[in-house]
XYZ file of N, CA, C and O in Angstrom:
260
model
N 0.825 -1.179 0.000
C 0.000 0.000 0.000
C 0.866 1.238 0.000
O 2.054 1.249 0.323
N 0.291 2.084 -0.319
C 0.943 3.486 -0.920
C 1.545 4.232 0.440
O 0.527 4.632 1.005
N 2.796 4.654 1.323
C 3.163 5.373 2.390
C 2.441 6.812 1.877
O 2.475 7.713 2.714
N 1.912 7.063 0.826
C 1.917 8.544 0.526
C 0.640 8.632 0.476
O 0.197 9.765 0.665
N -0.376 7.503 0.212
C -1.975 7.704 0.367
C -2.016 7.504 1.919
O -2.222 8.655 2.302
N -1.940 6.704 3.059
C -2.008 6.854 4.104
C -1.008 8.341 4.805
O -1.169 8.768 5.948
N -0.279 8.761 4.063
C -0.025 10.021 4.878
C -0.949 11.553 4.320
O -1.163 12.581 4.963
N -1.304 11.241 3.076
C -2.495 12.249 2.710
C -3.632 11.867 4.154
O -3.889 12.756 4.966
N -4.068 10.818 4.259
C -5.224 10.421 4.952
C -5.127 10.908 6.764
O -6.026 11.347 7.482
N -3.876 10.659 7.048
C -3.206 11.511 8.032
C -3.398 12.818 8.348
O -3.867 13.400 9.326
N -2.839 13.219 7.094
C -2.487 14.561 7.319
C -4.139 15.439 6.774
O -4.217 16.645 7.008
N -4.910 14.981 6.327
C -5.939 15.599 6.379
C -7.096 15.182 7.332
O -8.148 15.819 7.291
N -6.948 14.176 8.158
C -7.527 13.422 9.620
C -7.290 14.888 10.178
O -8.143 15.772 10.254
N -5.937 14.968 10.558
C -5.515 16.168 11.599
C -6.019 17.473 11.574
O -6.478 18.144 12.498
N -5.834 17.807 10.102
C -6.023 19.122 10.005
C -7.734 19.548 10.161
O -8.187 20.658 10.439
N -8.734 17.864 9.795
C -9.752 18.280 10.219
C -9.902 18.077 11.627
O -10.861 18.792 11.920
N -9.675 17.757 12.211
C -9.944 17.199 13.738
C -9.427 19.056 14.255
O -10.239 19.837 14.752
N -7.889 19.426 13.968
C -7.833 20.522 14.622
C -8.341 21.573 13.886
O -7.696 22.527 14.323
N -9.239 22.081 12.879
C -10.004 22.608 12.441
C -11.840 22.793 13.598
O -12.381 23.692 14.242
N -12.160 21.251 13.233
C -13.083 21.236 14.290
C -12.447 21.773 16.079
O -13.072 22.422 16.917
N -11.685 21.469 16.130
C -11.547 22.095 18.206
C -11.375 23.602 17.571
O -11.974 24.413 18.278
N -10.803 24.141 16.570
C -11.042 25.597 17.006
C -11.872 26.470 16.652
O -12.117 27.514 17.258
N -12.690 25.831 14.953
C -13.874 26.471 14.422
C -14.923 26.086 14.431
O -15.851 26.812 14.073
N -15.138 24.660 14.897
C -16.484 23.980 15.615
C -16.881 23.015 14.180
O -16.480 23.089 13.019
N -17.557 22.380 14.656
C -18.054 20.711 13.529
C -18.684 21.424 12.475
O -18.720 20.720 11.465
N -19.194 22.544 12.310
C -20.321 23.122 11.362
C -19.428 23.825 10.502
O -19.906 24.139 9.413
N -18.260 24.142 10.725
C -17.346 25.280 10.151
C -17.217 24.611 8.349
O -16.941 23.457 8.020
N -17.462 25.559 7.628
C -17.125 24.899 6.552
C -15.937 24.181 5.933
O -15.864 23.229 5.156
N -15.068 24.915 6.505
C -13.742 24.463 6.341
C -13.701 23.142 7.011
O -12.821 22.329 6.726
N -14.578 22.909 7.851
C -14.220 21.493 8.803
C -14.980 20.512 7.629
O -14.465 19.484 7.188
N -16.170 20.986 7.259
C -16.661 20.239 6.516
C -16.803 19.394 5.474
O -17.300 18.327 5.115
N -15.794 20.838 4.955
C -15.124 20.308 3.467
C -13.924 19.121 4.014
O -13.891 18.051 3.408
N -13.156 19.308 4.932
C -12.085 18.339 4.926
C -12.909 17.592 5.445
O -12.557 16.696 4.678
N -13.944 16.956 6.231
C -14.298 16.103 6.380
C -14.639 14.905 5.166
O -14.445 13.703 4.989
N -15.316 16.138 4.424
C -15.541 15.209 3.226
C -14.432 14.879 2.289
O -14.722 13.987 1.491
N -13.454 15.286 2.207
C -11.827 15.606 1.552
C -11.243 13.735 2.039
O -10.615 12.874 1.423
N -12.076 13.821 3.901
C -11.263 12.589 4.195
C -12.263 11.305 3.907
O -11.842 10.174 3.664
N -13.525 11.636 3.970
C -14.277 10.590 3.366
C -13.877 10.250 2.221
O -13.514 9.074 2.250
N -13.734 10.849 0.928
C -12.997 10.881 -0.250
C -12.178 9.778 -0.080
O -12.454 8.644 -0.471
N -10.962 10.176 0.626
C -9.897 9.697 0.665
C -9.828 7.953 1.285
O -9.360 6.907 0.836
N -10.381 8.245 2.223
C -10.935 6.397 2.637
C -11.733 5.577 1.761
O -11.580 4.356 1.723
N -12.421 6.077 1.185
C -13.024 5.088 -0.388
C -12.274 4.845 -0.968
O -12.085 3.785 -1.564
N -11.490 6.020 -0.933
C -10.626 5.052 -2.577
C -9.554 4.518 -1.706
O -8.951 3.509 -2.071
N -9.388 4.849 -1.070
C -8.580 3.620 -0.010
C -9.119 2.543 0.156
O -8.338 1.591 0.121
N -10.119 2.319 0.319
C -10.877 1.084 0.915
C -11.049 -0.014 -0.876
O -10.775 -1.173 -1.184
N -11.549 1.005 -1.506
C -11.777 0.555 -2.788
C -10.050 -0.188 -3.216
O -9.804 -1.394 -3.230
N -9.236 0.739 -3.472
C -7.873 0.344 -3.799
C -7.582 -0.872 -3.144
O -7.135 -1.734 -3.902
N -7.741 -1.297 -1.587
C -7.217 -2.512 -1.047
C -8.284 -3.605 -1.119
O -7.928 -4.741 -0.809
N -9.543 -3.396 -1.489
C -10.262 -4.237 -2.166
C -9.890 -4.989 -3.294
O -9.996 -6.206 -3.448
N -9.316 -3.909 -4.286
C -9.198 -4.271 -5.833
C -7.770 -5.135 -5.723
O -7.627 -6.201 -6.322
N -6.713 -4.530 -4.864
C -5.598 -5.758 -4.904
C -5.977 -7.023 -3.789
O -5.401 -8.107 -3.885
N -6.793 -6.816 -2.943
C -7.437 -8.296 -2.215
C -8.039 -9.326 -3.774
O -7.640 -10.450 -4.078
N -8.922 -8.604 -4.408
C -9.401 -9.230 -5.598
C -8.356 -10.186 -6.486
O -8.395 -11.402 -6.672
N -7.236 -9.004 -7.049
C -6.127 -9.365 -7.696
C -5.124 -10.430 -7.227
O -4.369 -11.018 -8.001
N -5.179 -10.666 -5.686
C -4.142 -12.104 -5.463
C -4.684 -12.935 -5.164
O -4.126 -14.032 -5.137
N -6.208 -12.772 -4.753
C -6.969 -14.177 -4.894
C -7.033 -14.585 -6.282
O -6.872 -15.786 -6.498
N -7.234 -13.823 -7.248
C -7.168 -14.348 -8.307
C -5.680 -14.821 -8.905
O -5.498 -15.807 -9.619
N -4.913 -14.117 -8.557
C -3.165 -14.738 -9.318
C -3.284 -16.400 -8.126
O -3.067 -17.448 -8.733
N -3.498 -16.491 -7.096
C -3.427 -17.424 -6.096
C -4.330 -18.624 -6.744
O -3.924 -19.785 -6.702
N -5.428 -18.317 -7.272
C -6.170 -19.192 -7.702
C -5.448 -20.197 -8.423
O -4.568 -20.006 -9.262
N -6.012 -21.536 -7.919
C -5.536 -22.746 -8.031
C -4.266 -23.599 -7.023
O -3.878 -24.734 -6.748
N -3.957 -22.051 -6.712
C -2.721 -22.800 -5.885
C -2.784 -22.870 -4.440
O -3.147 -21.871 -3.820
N -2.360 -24.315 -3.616
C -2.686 -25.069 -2.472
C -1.830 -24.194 -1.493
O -0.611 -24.051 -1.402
N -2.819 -23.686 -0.829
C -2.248 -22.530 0.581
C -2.001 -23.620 1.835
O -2.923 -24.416 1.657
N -1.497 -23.928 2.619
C -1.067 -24.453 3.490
C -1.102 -23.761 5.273
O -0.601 -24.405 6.195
């Protein structure tokens, strides 16, 4: 997995979290990165889906132990 998609996901976790303690959950700016980090976990989630997919399939046929 990508060190540089989990540190985007990081680094925009933070900046919303300390966004929300100083401009409050409603702030737009909080909002938008909220959704910036929802974004970002789909296609995360999606991405480690699609290579879970990809080595069951290269694996296919062959006796796991």
């Amino acid at each position: 997995m990508s060190e540089t998609r989990l540190k985007k996901i990081e680094d925009t976790r933070e900046k919303m979290i300390r966004s929300a303690l100083e401009k409050g959950v409603l702030n737009h700016n909080t909002i938008k990165l909220s959704e910036e980090l929802d974004q970002l976990l789909n296609d995360f989630q999606h991405k480690v889906r699609d290579e879970d997919k990809t080595k069951k399939r290269d694996n296919k046929g062959e006796r796991v132990n």
